[in-house]
XYZ file of C-alpha atoms in Angstrom:
611
model
C 26.708 -39.148 -5.051
C 26.720 -37.088 -2.065
C 24.441 -39.279 0.430
C 24.272 -35.788 1.920
C 23.273 -33.658 -0.683
C 19.771 -32.911 -0.874
C 17.920 -34.290 -4.055
C 16.222 -31.098 -5.596
C 13.088 -30.358 -7.127
C 11.901 -30.808 -10.559
C 10.764 -26.957 -11.105
C 9.736 -24.933 -13.909
C 13.374 -22.755 -15.328
C 12.421 -19.996 -16.844
C 15.593 -17.458 -18.162
C 14.568 -14.997 -15.979
C 14.737 -11.364 -19.030
C 16.921 -8.759 -18.171
C 16.085 -5.989 -15.882
C 16.195 -2.608 -17.571
C 14.748 2.111 -16.384
C 15.274 4.667 -17.775
C 15.660 5.688 -13.790
C 18.641 3.636 -13.445
C 19.780 2.300 -9.337
C 19.737 3.720 -6.724
C 21.225 1.986 -3.334
C 23.845 0.840 -5.389
C 26.752 4.439 -4.037
C 25.513 4.747 -8.467
C 25.863 1.384 -9.918
C 24.421 -0.306 -12.805
C 23.217 -4.170 -12.113
C 22.569 -6.851 -14.454
C 22.011 -9.873 -13.347
C 25.613 -11.022 -14.200
C 25.990 -8.896 -11.210
C 24.006 -11.261 -9.226
C 24.869 -14.535 -9.845
C 25.630 -17.196 -7.312
C 22.288 -15.381 -5.430
C 18.767 -16.159 -4.805
C 17.563 -12.968 -5.910
C 13.545 -12.233 -5.139
C 12.572 -9.127 -7.325
C 10.476 -6.976 -6.127
C 7.627 -4.950 -7.581
C 6.277 -2.389 -6.000
C 5.049 1.288 -6.690
C 5.171 3.554 -3.339
C 1.358 4.473 -3.785
C 0.242 0.627 -2.659
C 0.034 0.455 0.331
C 0.099 -3.637 -0.349
C 3.427 -2.630 -1.649
C 4.486 -1.358 1.491
C 3.651 -4.633 3.497
C 5.416 -5.877 1.412
C 8.440 -3.567 2.566
C 8.194 -5.460 6.010
C 8.421 -9.089 4.971
C 10.993 -8.412 3.229
C 13.027 -7.334 5.794
C 12.989 -10.362 8.351
C 14.264 -12.623 5.154
C 16.963 -10.068 4.756
C 17.958 -9.868 7.653
C 17.818 -13.938 8.081
C 20.393 -14.540 5.156
C 22.105 -11.586 5.008
C 25.074 -13.996 2.749
C 22.912 -15.543 -0.022
C 19.845 -13.470 -0.385
C 19.407 -10.760 -2.745
C 16.514 -8.034 -2.845
C 16.119 -6.168 -5.720
C 12.472 -3.512 -5.718
C 11.079 -1.858 -9.601
C 9.085 0.322 -9.116
C 7.447 0.508 -11.572
C 4.251 2.962 -11.488
C 0.820 3.951 -11.336
C 0.237 7.246 -11.350
C 2.366 9.948 -12.962
C 4.208 10.957 -9.552
C 5.123 8.116 -9.121
C 7.232 7.426 -12.849
C 9.189 11.122 -11.235
C 12.497 9.536 -10.274
C 12.992 12.548 -7.712
C 9.727 11.282 -5.937
C 11.202 7.976 -6.093
C 14.523 8.928 -4.429
C 11.937 9.802 -1.674
C 9.641 6.833 -1.172
C 13.171 5.185 -1.815
C 14.399 6.570 2.074
C 10.497 7.534 3.255
C 10.247 3.266 3.746
C 13.704 2.779 4.312
C 14.063 0.775 1.851
C 17.980 -0.852 2.127
C 18.468 -2.873 -0.995
C 18.748 -1.932 -4.358
C 15.669 -0.222 -6.822
C 15.820 0.099 -10.616
C 13.631 3.095 -11.394
C 10.882 2.030 -14.381
C 9.279 4.626 -15.026
C 8.561 3.041 -18.670
C 7.538 -0.143 -16.883
C 9.760 -1.575 -19.118
C 10.871 -5.030 -16.747
C 7.481 -5.192 -15.658
C 6.251 -6.269 -18.788
C 9.821 -8.269 -19.584
C 8.358 -10.253 -16.554
C 3.888 -10.659 -17.520
C 3.401 -9.103 -13.692
C -0.491 -7.694 -14.072
C -0.426 -6.445 -10.450
C 1.152 -4.524 -7.518
C 3.587 -6.423 -5.564
C 4.410 -9.152 -7.570
C 7.856 -11.055 -6.472
C 9.826 -13.249 -8.575
C 12.803 -15.347 -7.550
C 15.628 -15.847 -9.447
C 18.218 -18.674 -8.572
C 21.362 -18.485 -8.166
C 21.945 -19.605 -12.100
C 19.713 -16.489 -13.418
C 16.509 -18.636 -14.118
C 12.624 -17.747 -12.722
C 11.544 -20.719 -10.494
C 7.979 -18.138 -8.306
C 6.005 -16.384 -8.911
C 3.333 -14.832 -6.557
C 1.173 -11.660 -6.781
C -0.202 -9.718 -3.579
C 0.907 -10.240 0.340
C 1.947 -12.738 2.415
C 3.987 -14.209 0.440
C 7.183 -14.557 2.411
C 6.891 -16.964 4.833
C 7.024 -19.761 1.235
C 9.674 -17.904 -0.227
C 12.087 -18.043 2.832
C 10.676 -22.245 2.494
C 12.011 -21.849 -1.134
C 15.210 -19.855 -0.770
C 16.121 -22.477 1.852
C 15.567 -24.640 -0.257
C 17.595 -23.329 -3.928
C 20.637 -22.645 -1.323
C 21.344 -26.045 0.178
C 20.901 -27.268 -3.244
C 23.212 -24.766 -5.184
C 25.798 -24.870 -2.077
C 26.090 -28.217 -3.058
C 25.998 -27.936 -7.139
C 29.210 -24.658 -5.941
C 27.231 -22.374 -7.497
C 25.765 -20.725 -4.523
C 28.023 -17.512 -3.653
C 28.148 -16.198 -0.243
C 28.959 -12.774 1.216
C 27.506 -8.838 1.003
C 25.226 -8.234 -1.688
C 25.237 -5.109 -3.531
C 23.529 -2.595 -1.630
C 24.869 0.742 -0.779
C 23.387 3.051 1.337
C 22.676 6.489 0.654
C 25.023 9.294 3.101
C 21.946 10.915 5.865
C 20.297 14.263 5.263
C 20.118 16.412 8.688
C 16.570 18.261 8.887
C 13.852 18.741 11.590
C 10.837 16.411 10.302
C 11.980 13.928 6.969
C 8.976 13.220 5.682
C 6.907 13.326 7.523
C 2.939 12.068 7.759
C 0.276 14.024 9.013
C 0.088 17.134 11.616
C -2.160 18.148 14.528
C -3.086 21.955 16.727
C -2.280 20.988 20.881
C -4.680 22.615 23.183
C -1.488 25.540 23.520
C -0.343 26.702 20.164
C 1.579 24.573 19.610
C 1.366 22.305 16.180
C 2.693 17.592 17.717
C 3.784 15.884 13.806
C 4.380 11.807 12.971
C 7.984 11.806 11.975
C 6.988 8.721 10.403
C 10.800 7.750 9.003
C 11.982 9.046 12.358
C 9.615 7.186 13.878
C 8.467 9.377 15.955
C 6.974 12.743 17.398
C 7.186 15.423 17.455
C 6.291 19.480 19.449
C 7.185 21.644 17.502
C 6.446 26.211 19.402
C 3.211 27.655 16.644
C 6.616 28.816 14.724
C 6.146 26.222 12.683
C 10.154 24.426 13.133
C 11.647 25.138 16.736
C 12.079 21.794 18.530
C 10.275 21.535 21.666
C 10.522 17.352 22.286
C 10.815 14.966 21.169
C 8.857 10.946 21.155
C 9.957 8.085 20.736
C 13.593 6.110 20.735
C 13.772 6.672 16.631
C 14.152 2.828 15.717
C 11.402 0.668 14.852
C 9.276 -0.736 18.334
C 5.911 -0.971 19.227
C 6.851 -0.499 22.902
C 5.581 2.039 25.566
C 6.662 3.721 28.040
C 8.320 7.471 29.188
C 9.983 10.232 25.953
C 13.203 8.300 25.758
C 12.524 4.480 25.625
C 9.127 4.204 24.040
C 9.069 3.139 20.381
C 7.311 3.565 17.468
C 7.260 2.323 13.098
C 6.904 4.718 10.645
C 3.041 6.898 12.735
C 0.280 9.143 10.755
C -2.123 9.732 11.651
C -2.944 11.961 14.931
C -6.075 13.138 16.884
C -6.965 15.219 20.586
C -8.588 12.468 22.196
C -9.631 14.696 25.009
C -7.123 17.995 26.603
C -4.456 16.150 27.854
C -4.375 12.767 25.634
C -3.777 12.011 21.139
C -4.561 8.948 20.232
C -1.744 7.803 17.307
C -1.967 5.955 14.133
C 1.259 4.340 14.823
C 0.897 2.840 10.354
C 3.631 -0.119 10.143
C 2.969 -1.437 14.176
C -0.810 -1.911 13.513
C -1.985 0.049 16.053
C -2.859 2.795 17.657
C -1.497 4.626 20.472
C -2.180 7.553 23.337
C 0.113 9.944 23.597
C 0.058 12.141 27.113
C 0.414 15.308 26.874
C 1.429 15.834 30.064
C 4.591 13.135 30.814
C 5.110 12.097 27.327
C 4.117 8.894 27.781
C 3.055 6.159 25.215
C 0.651 3.476 25.621
C -1.275 0.861 23.178
C -4.610 1.411 23.063
C -5.428 -1.272 20.588
C -3.823 -3.575 17.596
C -1.161 -6.474 18.463
C 1.480 -5.737 16.177
C 1.049 -8.231 14.166
C -1.151 -7.645 11.138
C -4.668 -7.979 10.407
C -5.063 -11.471 8.180
C -8.409 -12.885 6.658
C -9.534 -15.336 8.878
C -9.075 -12.659 11.962
C -10.846 -10.730 14.424
C -12.958 -7.950 13.167
C -14.508 -6.780 17.196
C -13.386 -7.314 20.088
C -11.240 -5.697 23.019
C -7.932 -2.754 21.623
C -5.767 -5.016 22.545
C -6.699 -8.102 21.589
C -7.671 -7.884 17.647
C -5.609 -7.456 14.601
C -5.139 -4.058 12.687
C -2.990 -2.878 9.692
C -1.706 0.111 8.492
C -4.700 2.811 10.489
C -3.361 5.690 8.442
C -5.174 8.091 10.308
C -7.341 8.632 12.561
C -10.772 11.535 13.549
C -12.787 11.361 16.978
C -16.595 11.956 15.810
C -19.588 11.532 17.634
C -17.556 9.757 20.303
C -15.622 7.555 19.033
C -12.149 7.410 17.574
C -12.660 6.532 13.686
C -9.568 4.794 12.246
C -8.652 4.991 8.625
C -7.627 1.337 8.182
C -5.710 1.604 4.532
C -3.782 -2.082 4.479
C -7.587 -3.682 4.289
C -10.054 -0.551 2.767
C -11.999 -0.416 5.026
C -13.267 1.848 8.388
C -12.526 0.769 11.947
C -13.299 2.513 15.248
C -12.415 2.184 18.862
C -14.025 2.994 20.991
C -12.731 4.963 24.237
C -15.641 3.861 26.481
C -15.478 -0.068 26.912
C -11.926 0.128 24.887
C -13.748 -2.343 21.786
C -12.076 -1.750 18.110
C -13.808 -3.483 15.323
C -14.867 -3.649 11.101
C -17.709 0.810 10.682
C -17.700 0.069 7.088
C -15.873 -1.320 4.077
C -15.806 -5.163 3.103
C -11.613 -5.250 2.569
C -12.634 -5.506 -1.398
C -10.470 -1.956 -3.734
C -12.913 -0.334 -5.335
C -15.382 2.602 -5.260
C -18.542 1.183 -3.790
C -21.121 3.358 -1.639
C -24.130 2.754 -0.484
C -24.629 1.560 3.296
C -21.579 1.207 5.219
C -21.194 -2.658 5.527
C -21.326 -3.084 1.639
C -19.150 -0.133 1.014
C -15.492 -0.665 -0.444
C -13.083 1.755 -0.161
C -9.340 1.770 -2.259
C -6.433 3.212 0.625
C -8.194 4.955 2.706
C -5.832 6.960 4.201
C -7.249 10.747 4.637
C -10.271 11.780 7.648
C -11.512 14.881 8.905
C -14.886 14.714 11.319
C -17.446 17.570 11.149
C -20.662 16.622 12.805
C -22.695 15.764 10.286
C -19.826 14.335 8.227
C -17.001 13.023 8.168
C -14.588 13.473 5.589
C -12.235 10.966 3.554
C -9.767 10.698 1.320
C -9.841 7.772 -0.715
C -5.937 7.763 -2.446
C -5.864 4.787 -4.366
C -9.314 6.127 -6.054
C -7.958 9.616 -5.988
C -11.190 10.123 -4.443
C -12.836 12.406 -2.300
C -15.631 10.792 0.029
C -17.523 10.761 2.966
C -19.875 9.079 6.028
C -23.051 10.207 6.542
C -24.552 9.774 10.637
C -26.856 7.220 9.216
C -23.311 4.862 8.157
C -24.383 5.643 4.238
C -21.597 6.308 1.847
C -20.965 8.425 -0.379
C -18.279 10.253 -3.597
C -17.885 14.462 -3.728
C -15.455 14.064 -6.022
C -13.428 10.598 -7.826
C -14.735 7.553 -10.208
C -12.219 4.663 -9.668
C -8.868 2.866 -9.314
C -8.117 5.047 -12.598
C -8.993 8.062 -13.228
C -6.884 10.716 -11.746
C -5.372 14.648 -12.718
C -5.397 17.973 -12.463
C -9.097 19.683 -12.785
C -11.153 22.000 -11.716
C -15.397 22.904 -12.081
C -17.546 19.932 -11.261
C -16.561 17.196 -8.234
C -18.779 14.885 -11.550
C -15.399 15.730 -13.380
C -13.066 16.778 -11.384
C -10.232 15.071 -10.503
C -7.129 14.716 -7.769
C -4.523 12.480 -7.776
C -3.915 9.873 -4.724
C -4.484 12.512 -1.984
C -3.665 11.316 1.786
C -5.399 14.210 3.981
C -8.448 15.793 4.247
C -8.794 19.328 6.606
C -12.471 20.846 7.330
C -12.592 24.531 7.411
C -15.251 26.695 8.462
C -17.262 27.375 5.849
C -18.778 23.625 5.550
C -16.535 23.370 2.606
C -12.869 20.919 2.862
C -9.599 21.351 1.440
C -7.215 18.649 0.732
C -4.543 16.694 0.278
C -3.659 16.093 -3.362
C -0.855 15.035 -2.132
C 0.708 13.771 -6.815
C -0.139 16.700 -7.788
C 1.520 18.892 -4.913
C -1.297 20.936 -3.908
C -3.870 22.065 -1.959
C -7.617 22.062 -3.529
C -10.981 23.024 -1.539
C -14.567 21.062 -2.217
C -17.351 23.147 -1.280
C -20.747 21.159 -0.952
C -22.605 24.093 -0.927
C -21.762 24.459 -5.267
C -20.495 21.021 -6.312
C -17.583 22.796 -7.002
C -13.553 21.924 -7.189
C -10.408 25.204 -7.192
C -6.976 25.226 -6.374
C -5.824 26.928 -3.437
C -2.729 26.712 -4.292
C 0.330 24.314 -6.060
C 3.195 23.370 -5.366
C 4.134 21.866 -1.689
C 5.126 18.653 -2.342
C 3.206 16.113 -1.763
C 1.420 17.647 0.949
C 0.213 14.501 2.763
C -2.194 16.260 5.066
C -3.567 19.790 6.836
C -4.834 21.702 9.653
C -6.981 24.655 10.105
C -4.775 27.653 12.491
C -7.023 31.201 12.327
C -7.370 31.380 8.973
C -4.963 29.762 7.944
C -3.740 26.871 6.771
C -0.806 24.970 7.986
C 0.615 22.305 5.747
C 2.009 19.499 6.283
C 5.279 18.753 2.909
C 6.185 15.724 3.926
C 8.975 15.470 0.331
C 9.969 19.312 1.265
C 10.038 18.291 5.737
C 8.494 21.028 6.759
C 4.860 22.549 8.281
C 4.333 25.283 5.208
C 1.530 28.526 6.581
C -1.215 28.939 3.729
C -3.622 31.844 4.293
C -7.172 31.051 3.973
C -9.258 32.711 2.269
C -7.071 32.799 -0.813
C -8.092 33.227 -4.684
C -7.810 29.865 -6.838
C -5.261 29.334 -8.706
C -5.401 28.527 -12.317
C -4.387 25.602 -13.331
C -4.310 23.589 -16.865
C -6.482 20.602 -15.951
C -4.476 17.276 -17.064
C -6.189 14.361 -16.456
C -4.355 11.093 -16.816
C -5.200 6.747 -16.778
C -2.416 4.858 -15.321
C 0.532 3.881 -17.273
C 0.008 0.552 -17.517
C -1.425 -0.462 -20.702
C -4.233 -2.256 -21.495
C -4.815 -5.605 -21.924
C -5.639 -6.771 -25.516
C -8.922 -9.921 -25.282
C -11.051 -10.989 -27.952
C -15.237 -10.488 -28.142
C -16.923 -13.592 -26.891
C -14.977 -15.392 -24.455
C -11.843 -14.520 -22.324
C -11.248 -17.975 -20.301
C -9.733 -16.758 -17.298
C -7.063 -18.440 -14.163
C -5.922 -17.080 -11.913
C -2.490 -19.422 -11.673
C -2.593 -20.867 -7.841
C 0.636 -23.325 -6.614
C 0.794 -24.828 -2.919
C 4.278 -23.695 -1.785
C 6.308 -26.199 -1.274
C 5.981 -28.480 2.408
C 1.615 -27.341 2.216
C -1.000 -27.907 0.399
C -4.806 -27.017 -0.510
C -6.397 -26.814 3.222
C -9.552 -28.412 2.278
C -10.947 -29.384 6.012
C -13.769 -27.741 6.386
C -14.961 -27.196 2.226
C -13.063 -25.299 -0.504
C -10.354 -23.630 0.274
C -10.221 -21.703 -2.825
C -12.244 -18.235 -3.547
C -12.357 -15.981 -6.656
C -15.096 -12.884 -7.374
C -15.572 -10.962 -10.817
C -16.510 -7.670 -10.982
C -17.098 -4.432 -14.013
C -16.367 -1.047 -14.374
C -18.332 -0.244 -16.399
C -20.708 -3.098 -15.143
C -22.185 -3.368 -18.928
C -18.006 -4.709 -20.136
C -19.476 -8.423 -18.276
C -22.204 -10.394 -20.143
C -21.896 -13.090 -18.570
C -18.453 -15.328 -15.821
C -19.626 -12.379 -12.606
C -19.946 -12.749 -8.977
C -17.770 -15.532 -6.074
C -17.525 -18.626 -7.328
C -14.706 -21.636 -5.513
C -12.802 -22.164 -8.439
C -9.998 -20.324 -9.475
C -10.993 -20.506 -13.024
C -13.740 -19.164 -15.387
C -15.973 -18.543 -18.420
C -16.302 -15.206 -18.640
C -17.854 -13.369 -22.216
C -17.720 -9.953 -22.244
C -20.672 -8.556 -23.875
C -20.976 -7.139 -27.637
C -20.492 -2.977 -28.211
C -18.337 -1.873 -24.525
C -14.662 -1.394 -25.980
C -13.326 -1.363 -23.244
C -13.707 -1.527 -18.957
C -12.015 -3.026 -16.203
C -12.151 -6.642 -15.170
C -12.157 -6.275 -11.120
C -10.697 -9.530 -9.280
C -10.459 -11.328 -6.672
C -8.904 -14.674 -4.955
C -7.872 -16.240 -2.272
C -6.239 -19.928 -1.404
C -6.055 -21.150 2.287
C -3.167 -24.081 2.141
C -1.739 -25.312 6.142
C 1.079 -27.608 5.870
C 1.561 -30.521 4.316
C 3.397 -33.018 7.277
C 1.118 -35.546 8.952
C 3.417 -35.756 11.566
C 2.308 -31.734 12.936
C -1.247 -32.071 15.079
C -1.727 -28.330 14.533
C 0.128 -27.588 11.182
C 0.085 -23.735 10.925
C -2.022 -22.325 8.113
C -1.485 -19.234 5.551
C -3.550 -17.147 2.737
C -3.201 -16.222 0.380
C -5.361 -12.882 -1.239
C -4.493 -10.637 -4.339
C -7.485 -8.152 -5.828
C -6.095 -6.739 -9.025
C -7.789 -4.261 -11.340
C -6.984 -5.128 -14.901
C -7.656 -2.314 -18.060
C -8.866 -4.423 -21.197
C -9.530 -3.306 -25.037
C -11.478 -5.744 -27.488
C -9.941 -6.003 -30.196
C -10.170 -8.784 -32.772
C -7.428 -11.078 -32.587
C -7.099 -10.293 -28.581
C -5.723 -12.899 -26.578
C -9.182 -15.306 -25.167
C -7.276 -16.247 -21.987
C -6.315 -13.676 -19.435
C -3.968 -15.822 -17.066
C -3.306 -13.817 -12.906
C -0.514 -15.664 -10.459
C -1.606 -15.294 -7.841
C 0.848 -17.983 -5.994
C 3.173 -20.348 -8.593
C 4.464 -20.312 -12.318
C 1.973 -20.257 -14.822
C 2.036 -23.239 -16.901
C 0.391 -21.928 -20.476
C 3.828 -19.137 -19.816
C 6.222 -19.860 -22.867
């Protein structure tokens, strides 16, 4: 044996199931792909859905992996929808362009491949070695550092075996489409009557004349980046929300840069107000000088009572920036994903993506719970419409039974009601607090993501039609056939009574659990409805827990949040790098005789009991 050849680590090896999806392949030049076509490559299968901000974080992480290993690594996205709209093939095509996905994507609207790989969470990454065997699985974000270490080992191991194939992958770039805007996110009415639009996919801000079409100027070079300066040299990264700070400046939610930027309307110059360019992770500071605190996917901004409120979609919170002392910090939310009302510090949100301020309320579109919510001046969080992570649809009527589908925007109207950009229903909806009623104002709007009030009209950002559309107000509500949906994801059938929850975590190669300051793992369990769990609710440090399901409750959702901290295991390194692995699961369950008595959830590694 060659003395310089690496000694392969023993790994659990499971033959990778084939990649199949009714929607077919994107970014391959029209070619169908099979795993056999990828033999000789290290394949990273990314199970994602385009509503999920954590999935978008992983796309950004994977870009760096692809750039560093262009000849040996092939990333394959498997789009696995949560919402009904995400099962539409055209919507997946749009999302692949919108988020700059530059690898093959399989459209799997019926979750066929998701089921074959026993995936339970968005996002999940599966590593397949050059011989076609699954060698690792990771749920959640923040795992690419571990995957890169594994890929480096696989490259050396299969180079020595002669089973590594270098060269270009199967990605074929689609033809660009010329339009003035490309998947715009939000719009703002400027003091002079022009519009400012976040041209998200082109990484620019665009000022338009009052007709909403004629381009006055573009701000930003068009290349991804975090660069301050003049309009032609400054750089943004998928900007979204916009808010007028004063007559001469606009705050910009620079989403993928995890930053707030300030636009000087007179000069077009961009500067950074808050954020470091790095994504906030558990353990990072939650307040401090704006330029020194990490943020996480700020999606929208609104000025309310002297502070710039931030819809921090990436960590399910609301933050606020104080322009006076230039500090930023958490204002509401725990980072847990879900729908829990009450005092701001204990509230749960799920990817807040739209904000609108009135004198007494800060309204918010809480997209993953398909909810319209608000914050009172006393800091109490309340819900107007919406029930949780898995119920959505298009239904008008009383607020307690009305349904939205992944709304991204909310706009305050003069009469005290609000217009909701009901994105995945392609509709503009209205909620009236005075009557508690939800009505539909307009349909066929193709992924509206925000709207701005202009006199008696609403100008709607039709993101997937790449334009602004004007709608008159007030307008007779359109009659829409009510439709209710539940997530397509099948419920897990569990046996009555005892249920063993096992969160699988194996420290990545070259790392170990960090126990220097006590337990390095945490597990939080709850249920909807709460009556589903007779025993096992609450927090603890063991990643395995004995649950007991209450008799008489036939179905519900188990909410599981797991965290594990690992550090580089190198005795020679005095200051080892440490990593936090975290994932939230919402697992729909149905209690049936003969169901499983064990619920395994893979945080990182391979389930030792998997068949």
